Steps between C-alpha positions, in 0.01 A plus 500: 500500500734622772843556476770304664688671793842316450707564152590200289825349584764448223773251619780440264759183525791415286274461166113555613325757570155453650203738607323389822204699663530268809872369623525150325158556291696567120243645247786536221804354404769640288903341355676848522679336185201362311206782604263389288539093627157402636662347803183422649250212443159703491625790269641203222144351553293834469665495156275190358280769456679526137348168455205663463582842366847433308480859358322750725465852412474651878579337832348642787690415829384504857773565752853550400717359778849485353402525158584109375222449282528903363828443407447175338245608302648847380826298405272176314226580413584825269168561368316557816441812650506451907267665778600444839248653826722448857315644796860587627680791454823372719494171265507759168738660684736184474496476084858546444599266754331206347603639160164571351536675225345939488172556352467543113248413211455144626515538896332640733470478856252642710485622828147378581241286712436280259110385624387883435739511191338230349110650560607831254678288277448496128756366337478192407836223524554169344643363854432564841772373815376516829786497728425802746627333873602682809645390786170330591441351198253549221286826619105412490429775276712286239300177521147667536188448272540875355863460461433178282222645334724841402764262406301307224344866383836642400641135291411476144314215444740221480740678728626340794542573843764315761427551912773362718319373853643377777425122566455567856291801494198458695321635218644341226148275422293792490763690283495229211108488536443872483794486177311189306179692556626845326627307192207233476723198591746573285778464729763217560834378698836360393502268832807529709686747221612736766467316880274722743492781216186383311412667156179513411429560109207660370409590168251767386189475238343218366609504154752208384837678518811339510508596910179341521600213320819425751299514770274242386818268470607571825163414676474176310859348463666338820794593414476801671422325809900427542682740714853417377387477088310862558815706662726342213228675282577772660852523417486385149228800482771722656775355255301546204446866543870570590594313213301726334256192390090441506375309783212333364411143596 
């Protein structure tokens, strides 16, 4: 993966601060008064993922960006111990800005590409978020047959992984195909949770774990065919965890 030629732009007005890596294109979102808000739609929605992994042990995070989900889940989820990869050094650079909080026994981010970090990887984590854009989007190396294969390697079996993909990408069809291939068609959508920010959930091993179990529901019921019913799922997942609450359906 190359690296960018133009530095990320941080724009702050009145309350908000925002990281862009393209004028007008905002990766992260922050309330200078609130930090750890998840202001954005697609961060609240990557955190379903507790839906199917209400406790995890390690989450593994791909592509830091202004830190919203980091933050979240060092302040609310206390028991999980947080590896970030961001290709970036310029977007590390930024931590203190956005408020993430230093490195210590339960964070760690790492200045790495995350497609070669991923091949020499052995530890294993309960969750996986794939959320590693650029000002072009989602880099191929992210949505390749490898990268999806690495991915399920390094998930426990019942751990779950999250990708966030572009609607619009040109390559979006062959992205979900190459992800419900790695994890055997374990994989599913909360329709219309996020707008053009589709998550795709996919849950590792074949044994019948709770994860697996949730997916099942979600592939069968038709209530997760409603846009407007899934994103207030998403913020009575988001609620529940700052209320310091299980978010189990």
């Amino acid at each position: 993966m190359s690296l960018p030629a133009d530095p990320p732009l941080v724009r702050t007005r009145g309350n908000t601060r925002t990281l862009e890596f393209a004028p007008g294109m905002i990766q992260s979102e922050m309330r200078l008064s609130d930090p750890d808000q998840l202001v954005l739609a697609y961060p609240r929605a990557m955190m379903c993922f507790v839906l199917f992994q209400p406790q995890p042990a390690h989450i593994l995070m791909v592509g830091l960006g202004g830190g919203s989900l980091v933050k979240f889940c060092h302040r609310y989820l206390p028991h999980s111990r947080i590896t970030v990869l961001e290709l970036r050094a310029d977007v590390i650079a930024l931590r203190e800005q956005f408020a993430i909080p230093p490195d210590d026994a339960r964070l760690r981010i790492i200045h790495a590409d995350a497609s070669d970090y991923l091949k020499r990887c052995e530890e294993l984590a309960d969750v996986l978020l794939i959320d590693g854009f650029d000002e072009l989007g989602l880099p191929p190396a992210l949505g390749s047959n490898s990268f999806y294969r690495h991915c399920r390697r390094v998930l426990r079996p019942g751990g779950v992984l999250v990708a966030n993909i572009f609607s619009y990408d040109p390559a979006y069809t062959d992205m979900r195909m190459r992800l419900n291939a790695a994890f055997d068609g374990q994989l599913c959508r909360f329709h219309g949770i996020a707008g053009n920010n589709h998550l795709l959930f996919a849950v590792a091993g074949k044994q019948a774990t709770p994860a697996l179990g949730m997916l099942r529901r979600v592939q069968r019921s038709t209530l997760f065919a409603f846009g407007a019913l899934n994103r207030l799922l998403a913020h009575w997942v988001v609620r529940r965890l700052e209320r310091g609450r299980p978010a189990r359906l």
